[in-house]
Amino acid sequence: AQSVTQLGSHVSVSEGALVLLRCNYSSSVPPYLFWYVQYPNQGLQLLLKYTSAATLVKGINDFEAEFKKSETSFHLTKPSAHMSDAAEYFCAARSSARQLTFGSGTQLTVLP
Amino acid sequence: DAGVIQSPRHEVTEMGQEVTLRCKPISGHNSLFWYRQTMMRGLELLIYFNNNVPIDDSGMPEDRFSAKMPNASFSTLKIQPSEPRDSAVYFCASSLEGDRDSSPLHFGNGTRLTVT
């Protein structure tokens, strides 16, 4: 069964610093991979998705993620954190079974 | 595009009562998902419909939970009888499924259920 691991349930960065949120998947066949963001009292919004067209995927709000098959990773980065980036971030993987499996989430705090 | 619409946003009920959560997917989407989110278990897929037909309900916790999709624009998740451990945020999501599996899910804002 597909599984998704997010290292670090809480990450704090200073405003303007690099954001790095880690995600690893377990699958013998590279799945489709997604990053979602959840703001308080809201549903999940798609940030970006990997569909094998390119290993470096750019998303909204200057977020990007790089697919590394050798490391089974799909880490999310942003060069410069803004206060408005404070939210919970979820990595997700979708296999041929068409079910979307979510990681446990990483709460990002941005310090002034 | 109004997005996925869920109602109610908040529901507080007493143990033993019936609870019905409602979802209107995005027009034109052919797949609908119900998820439950709790601090302890994170996001769990409860059931998945494709073209109004339940495809996978293995995530439904027990017989107290049931879901229906009578048409392409409406789905319900019912809990009868409700228990305090059912307290969670329930999300509905929809997508346009094709031959590929890369279709993203579009989520509603959720229903926060509290069972006392």
mmCIF file of C-alpha atoms in Angstrom:
data_model
loop_
_atom_site.group_PDB
_atom_site.id
_atom_site.type_symbol
_atom_site.label_atom_id
_atom_site.label_comp_id
_atom_site.label_asym_id
_atom_site.label_seq_id
_atom_site.Cartn_x
_atom_site.Cartn_y
_atom_site.Cartn_z
ATOM 1 C CA ALA A 1 0.000 0.000 0.000
ATOM 2 C CA GLN A 2 1.070 3.518 -0.727
ATOM 3 C CA SER A 3 2.359 5.562 2.202
ATOM 4 C CA VAL A 4 3.521 9.126 2.547
ATOM 5 C CA THR A 5 5.847 10.349 5.282
ATOM 6 C CA GLN A 6 6.301 13.970 6.209
ATOM 7 C CA LEU A 7 9.313 14.568 8.430
ATOM 8 C CA GLY A 8 8.643 17.200 11.048
ATOM 9 C CA SER A 9 5.130 17.859 12.234
ATOM 10 C CA HIS A 10 6.120 21.448 13.035
ATOM 11 C CA VAL A 11 8.562 23.697 11.207
ATOM 12 C CA SER A 12 9.401 27.275 12.175
ATOM 13 C CA VAL A 13 11.229 29.719 9.952
ATOM 14 C CA SER A 14 11.890 33.424 10.100
ATOM 15 C CA GLU A 15 10.219 35.727 7.625
ATOM 16 C CA GLY A 16 12.399 35.898 4.525
ATOM 17 C CA ALA A 17 14.135 32.594 5.225
ATOM 18 C CA LEU A 18 14.078 29.470 3.110
ATOM 19 C CA VAL A 19 11.166 27.105 3.633
ATOM 20 C CA LEU A 20 11.858 23.366 3.319
ATOM 21 C CA LEU A 21 9.138 20.837 4.040
ATOM 22 C CA ARG A 22 10.061 17.208 3.588
ATOM 23 C CA CYS A 23 8.018 14.431 2.017
ATOM 24 C CA ASN A 24 8.924 10.848 1.179
ATOM 25 C CA TYR A 25 6.705 8.303 -0.483
ATOM 26 C CA SER A 26 6.862 4.555 -0.588
ATOM 27 C CA SER A 27 6.024 3.004 -3.891
ATOM 28 C CA SER A 28 7.754 0.760 -6.351
ATOM 29 C CA VAL A 29 6.098 2.731 -9.091
ATOM 30 C CA PRO A 30 6.454 6.512 -8.891
ATOM 31 C CA PRO A 31 3.002 7.826 -8.133
ATOM 32 C CA TYR A 32 1.462 11.157 -8.894
ATOM 33 C CA LEU A 33 2.452 13.517 -6.091
ATOM 34 C CA PHE A 34 0.780 16.592 -4.721
ATOM 35 C CA TRP A 35 1.281 19.292 -2.138
ATOM 36 C CA TYR A 36 -1.742 20.877 -0.537
ATOM 37 C CA VAL A 37 -2.002 23.780 1.908
ATOM 38 C CA GLN A 38 -4.658 24.158 4.584
ATOM 39 C CA TYR A 39 -5.356 27.495 6.236
ATOM 40 C CA PRO A 40 -7.303 27.556 9.515
ATOM 41 C CA ASN A 41 -10.949 26.580 9.180
ATOM 42 C CA GLN A 42 -10.596 25.959 5.467
ATOM 43 C CA GLY A 43 -10.316 23.009 3.147
ATOM 44 C CA LEU A 44 -7.166 21.909 1.397
ATOM 45 C CA GLN A 45 -5.953 23.878 -1.596
ATOM 46 C CA LEU A 46 -3.665 22.497 -4.267
ATOM 47 C CA LEU A 47 -0.198 24.057 -4.311
ATOM 48 C CA LEU A 48 1.374 21.937 -7.033
ATOM 49 C CA LYS A 49 1.457 18.466 -8.517
ATOM 50 C CA TYR A 50 4.021 16.159 -10.081
ATOM 51 C CA THR A 51 2.913 14.168 -13.100
ATOM 52 C CA SER A 52 6.255 13.004 -14.527
ATOM 53 C CA ALA A 53 6.463 15.778 -17.096
ATOM 54 C CA ALA A 54 9.272 17.505 -15.204
ATOM 55 C CA THR A 55 11.069 16.718 -11.972
ATOM 56 C CA LEU A 56 11.011 20.322 -10.766
ATOM 57 C CA VAL A 57 7.469 21.511 -10.343
ATOM 58 C CA LYS A 58 6.483 25.102 -9.768
ATOM 59 C CA GLY A 59 3.320 25.962 -7.924
ATOM 60 C CA ILE A 60 1.455 28.947 -6.633
ATOM 61 C CA ASN A 61 2.901 31.580 -4.287
ATOM 62 C CA ASP A 62 6.510 30.797 -5.373
ATOM 63 C CA PHE A 63 6.450 27.292 -3.950
ATOM 64 C CA GLU A 64 8.189 24.539 -5.835
ATOM 65 C CA ALA A 65 8.956 20.880 -5.299
ATOM 66 C CA GLU A 66 11.521 18.526 -6.765
ATOM 67 C CA PHE A 67 10.819 14.889 -7.480
ATOM 68 C CA LYS A 68 13.824 12.662 -6.767
ATOM 69 C CA LYS A 69 13.163 9.058 -7.668
ATOM 70 C CA SER A 70 16.439 7.811 -6.178
ATOM 71 C CA GLU A 71 15.460 9.271 -2.818
ATOM 72 C CA THR A 72 11.687 8.682 -3.197
ATOM 73 C CA SER A 73 11.278 12.270 -2.115
ATOM 74 C CA PHE A 74 9.172 15.243 -3.106
ATOM 75 C CA HIS A 75 10.286 18.080 -0.821
ATOM 76 C CA LEU A 76 8.544 21.446 -0.923
ATOM 77 C CA THR A 77 10.577 24.650 -0.914
ATOM 78 C CA LYS A 78 10.102 28.385 -1.076
ATOM 79 C CA PRO A 79 13.060 30.792 -1.244
ATOM 80 C CA SER A 80 11.634 33.429 1.084
ATOM 81 C CA ALA A 81 8.910 32.844 3.660
ATOM 82 C CA HIS A 82 6.070 35.317 4.143
ATOM 83 C CA MET A 83 3.877 35.624 7.197
ATOM 84 C CA SER A 84 0.938 34.593 5.026
ATOM 85 C CA ASP A 85 2.585 31.204 4.397
ATOM 86 C CA ALA A 86 1.789 30.097 7.937
ATOM 87 C CA ALA A 87 -0.493 27.098 7.483
ATOM 88 C CA GLU A 88 -0.507 23.330 7.478
ATOM 89 C CA TYR A 89 0.990 21.597 4.465
ATOM 90 C CA PHE A 90 0.133 18.137 3.277
ATOM 91 C CA CYS A 91 1.996 15.932 0.861
ATOM 92 C CA ALA A 92 -0.117 13.351 -0.966
ATOM 93 C CA ALA A 93 0.424 10.508 -3.382
ATOM 94 C CA ARG A 94 -1.911 8.865 -5.831
ATOM 95 C CA SER A 95 -1.328 5.427 -7.240
ATOM 96 C CA SER A 96 -3.119 3.433 -9.864
ATOM 97 C CA ALA A 97 -5.770 2.590 -7.308
ATOM 98 C CA ARG A 98 -6.825 6.222 -7.653
ATOM 99 C CA GLN A 99 -6.845 6.774 -3.935
ATOM 100 C CA LEU A 100 -5.096 9.835 -2.627
ATOM 101 C CA THR A 101 -2.961 9.027 0.413
ATOM 102 C CA PHE A 102 -2.013 11.972 2.597
ATOM 103 C CA GLY A 103 0.939 12.481 4.854
ATOM 104 C CA SER A 104 0.340 13.522 8.436
ATOM 105 C CA GLY A 105 0.929 17.190 7.678
ATOM 106 C CA THR A 106 3.507 19.805 8.656
ATOM 107 C CA GLN A 107 2.478 22.942 10.494
ATOM 108 C CA LEU A 108 4.559 25.863 9.234
ATOM 109 C CA THR A 109 5.080 28.821 11.554
ATOM 110 C CA VAL A 110 6.658 31.999 10.194
ATOM 111 C CA LEU A 111 8.345 34.165 12.788
ATOM 112 C CA PRO A 112 8.580 37.955 12.340
ATOM 113 C CA ASP B 1 -16.936 28.300 -10.271
ATOM 114 C CA ALA B 2 -18.358 28.124 -6.760
ATOM 115 C CA GLY B 3 -16.103 25.287 -5.697
ATOM 116 C CA VAL B 4 -17.177 22.347 -3.577
ATOM 117 C CA ILE B 5 -19.944 23.391 -1.222
ATOM 118 C CA GLN B 6 -20.493 21.665 2.090
ATOM 119 C CA SER B 7 -23.220 22.190 4.637
ATOM 120 C CA PRO B 8 -23.500 22.784 7.454
ATOM 121 C CA ARG B 9 -20.149 24.363 8.375
ATOM 122 C CA HIS B 10 -20.633 23.435 11.997
ATOM 123 C CA GLU B 11 -22.811 20.782 13.596
ATOM 124 C CA VAL B 12 -23.203 20.148 17.297
ATOM 125 C CA THR B 13 -25.331 17.222 18.311
ATOM 126 C CA GLU B 14 -25.902 14.873 21.188
ATOM 127 C CA MET B 15 -24.748 11.304 21.257
ATOM 128 C CA GLY B 16 -27.283 8.991 19.658
ATOM 129 C CA GLN B 17 -28.677 11.552 17.250
ATOM 130 C CA GLU B 18 -28.596 11.207 13.492
ATOM 131 C CA VAL B 19 -26.279 13.541 11.622
ATOM 132 C CA THR B 20 -26.396 14.276 7.899
ATOM 133 C CA LEU B 21 -23.609 16.101 6.121
ATOM 134 C CA ARG B 22 -24.145 17.447 2.633
ATOM 135 C CA CYS B 23 -21.922 18.111 -0.325
ATOM 136 C CA LYS B 24 -22.330 19.697 -3.732
ATOM 137 C CA PRO B 25 -19.345 18.910 -5.971
ATOM 138 C CA ILE B 26 -17.996 21.135 -8.694
ATOM 139 C CA SER B 27 -20.214 20.987 -11.751
ATOM 140 C CA GLY B 28 -18.806 18.572 -14.337
ATOM 141 C CA HIS B 29 -16.676 16.613 -11.909
ATOM 142 C CA ASN B 30 -17.295 12.892 -12.012
ATOM 143 C CA SER B 31 -15.657 11.760 -8.786
ATOM 144 C CA LEU B 32 -16.455 12.589 -5.189
ATOM 145 C CA PHE B 33 -14.586 11.795 -2.009
ATOM 146 C CA TRP B 34 -15.448 12.023 1.675
ATOM 147 C CA TYR B 35 -12.566 12.500 4.103
ATOM 148 C CA ARG B 36 -12.422 12.794 7.878
ATOM 149 C CA GLN B 37 -9.738 14.845 9.626
ATOM 150 C CA THR B 38 -8.758 14.469 13.269
ATOM 151 C CA MET B 39 -5.670 15.402 15.237
ATOM 152 C CA MET B 40 -4.976 11.797 16.087
ATOM 153 C CA ARG B 41 -5.500 10.163 12.696
ATOM 154 C CA GLY B 42 -4.981 12.983 10.224
ATOM 155 C CA LEU B 43 -6.878 12.788 6.934
ATOM 156 C CA GLU B 44 -8.686 9.537 6.303
ATOM 157 C CA LEU B 45 -10.533 8.613 3.127
ATOM 158 C CA LEU B 46 -13.977 7.333 4.032
ATOM 159 C CA ILE B 47 -15.539 6.655 0.648
ATOM 160 C CA TYR B 48 -15.001 7.415 -3.013
ATOM 161 C CA PHE B 49 -17.662 7.691 -5.735
ATOM 162 C CA ASN B 50 -17.117 7.678 -9.478
ATOM 163 C CA ASN B 51 -20.043 8.595 -11.735
ATOM 164 C CA ASN B 52 -22.304 8.431 -8.668
ATOM 165 C CA VAL B 53 -21.320 4.835 -7.912
ATOM 166 C CA PRO B 54 -19.457 3.961 -4.700
ATOM 167 C CA ILE B 55 -16.108 2.530 -5.742
ATOM 168 C CA ASP B 56 -14.342 2.093 -2.435
ATOM 169 C CA ASP B 57 -15.984 2.357 0.975
ATOM 170 C CA SER B 58 -13.340 0.453 2.879
ATOM 171 C CA GLY B 59 -12.591 3.547 4.919
ATOM 172 C CA MET B 60 -16.068 3.841 6.362
ATOM 173 C CA PRO B 61 -15.541 3.188 10.066
ATOM 174 C CA GLU B 62 -18.583 1.029 10.747
ATOM 175 C CA ASP B 63 -22.199 0.441 9.893
ATOM 176 C CA ARG B 64 -23.226 3.630 11.614
ATOM 177 C CA PHE B 65 -21.774 5.502 8.652
ATOM 178 C CA SER B 66 -23.441 5.568 5.260
ATOM 179 C CA ALA B 67 -22.989 7.705 2.168
ATOM 180 C CA LYS B 68 -25.114 8.264 -0.886
ATOM 181 C CA MET B 69 -24.793 10.063 -4.166
ATOM 182 C CA PRO B 70 -28.228 10.139 -5.780
ATOM 183 C CA ASN B 71 -27.048 12.350 -8.638
ATOM 184 C CA ALA B 72 -23.965 14.052 -9.966
ATOM 185 C CA SER B 73 -24.543 17.233 -8.017
ATOM 186 C CA PHE B 74 -25.256 15.999 -4.507
ATOM 187 C CA SER B 75 -23.930 13.622 -1.889
ATOM 188 C CA THR B 76 -24.684 12.953 1.755
ATOM 189 C CA LEU B 77 -22.755 11.347 4.570
ATOM 190 C CA LYS B 78 -24.955 10.114 7.386
ATOM 191 C CA ILE B 79 -24.011 8.964 10.859
ATOM 192 C CA GLN B 80 -26.682 7.126 12.822
ATOM 193 C CA PRO B 81 -26.401 6.954 15.764
ATOM 194 C CA SER B 82 -23.616 9.467 16.351
ATOM 195 C CA GLU B 83 -20.989 8.981 19.065
ATOM 196 C CA PRO B 84 -18.503 11.412 20.669
ATOM 197 C CA ARG B 85 -15.605 9.698 18.866
ATOM 198 C CA ASP B 86 -17.149 10.785 15.565
ATOM 199 C CA SER B 87 -16.230 14.384 16.381
ATOM 200 C CA ALA B 88 -13.992 15.580 13.559
ATOM 201 C CA VAL B 89 -13.906 17.770 10.489
ATOM 202 C CA TYR B 90 -15.460 16.059 7.509
ATOM 203 C CA PHE B 91 -14.334 17.126 4.060
ATOM 204 C CA CYS B 92 -15.901 16.509 0.713
ATOM 205 C CA ALA B 93 -13.742 16.736 -2.403
ATOM 206 C CA SER B 94 -14.403 16.323 -6.090
ATOM 207 C CA SER B 95 -12.332 15.826 -9.205
ATOM 208 C CA LEU B 96 -12.613 15.217 -12.914
ATOM 209 C CA GLU B 97 -11.202 11.756 -13.420
ATOM 210 C CA GLY B 98 -9.889 10.668 -16.762
ATOM 211 C CA ASP B 99 -7.541 8.002 -17.960
ATOM 212 C CA ARG B 100 -4.741 9.388 -15.854
ATOM 213 C CA ASP B 101 -4.615 9.640 -12.109
ATOM 214 C CA SER B 102 -3.089 13.082 -11.914
ATOM 215 C CA SER B 103 -6.354 14.924 -11.444
ATOM 216 C CA PRO B 104 -6.158 17.034 -8.304
ATOM 217 C CA LEU B 105 -8.914 16.971 -5.739
ATOM 218 C CA HIS B 106 -10.826 20.143 -4.982
ATOM 219 C CA PHE B 107 -11.889 20.357 -1.362
ATOM 220 C CA GLY B 108 -14.810 22.023 0.331
ATOM 221 C CA ASN B 109 -14.339 23.995 3.526
ATOM 222 C CA GLY B 110 -15.479 21.081 5.640
ATOM 223 C CA THR B 111 -18.101 20.420 8.293
ATOM 224 C CA ARG B 112 -16.889 20.544 11.880
ATOM 225 C CA LEU B 113 -18.901 17.943 13.782
ATOM 226 C CA THR B 114 -19.043 17.904 17.559
ATOM 227 C CA VAL B 115 -20.894 15.080 19.265
ATOM 228 C CA THR B 116 -21.458 15.620 22.981
#
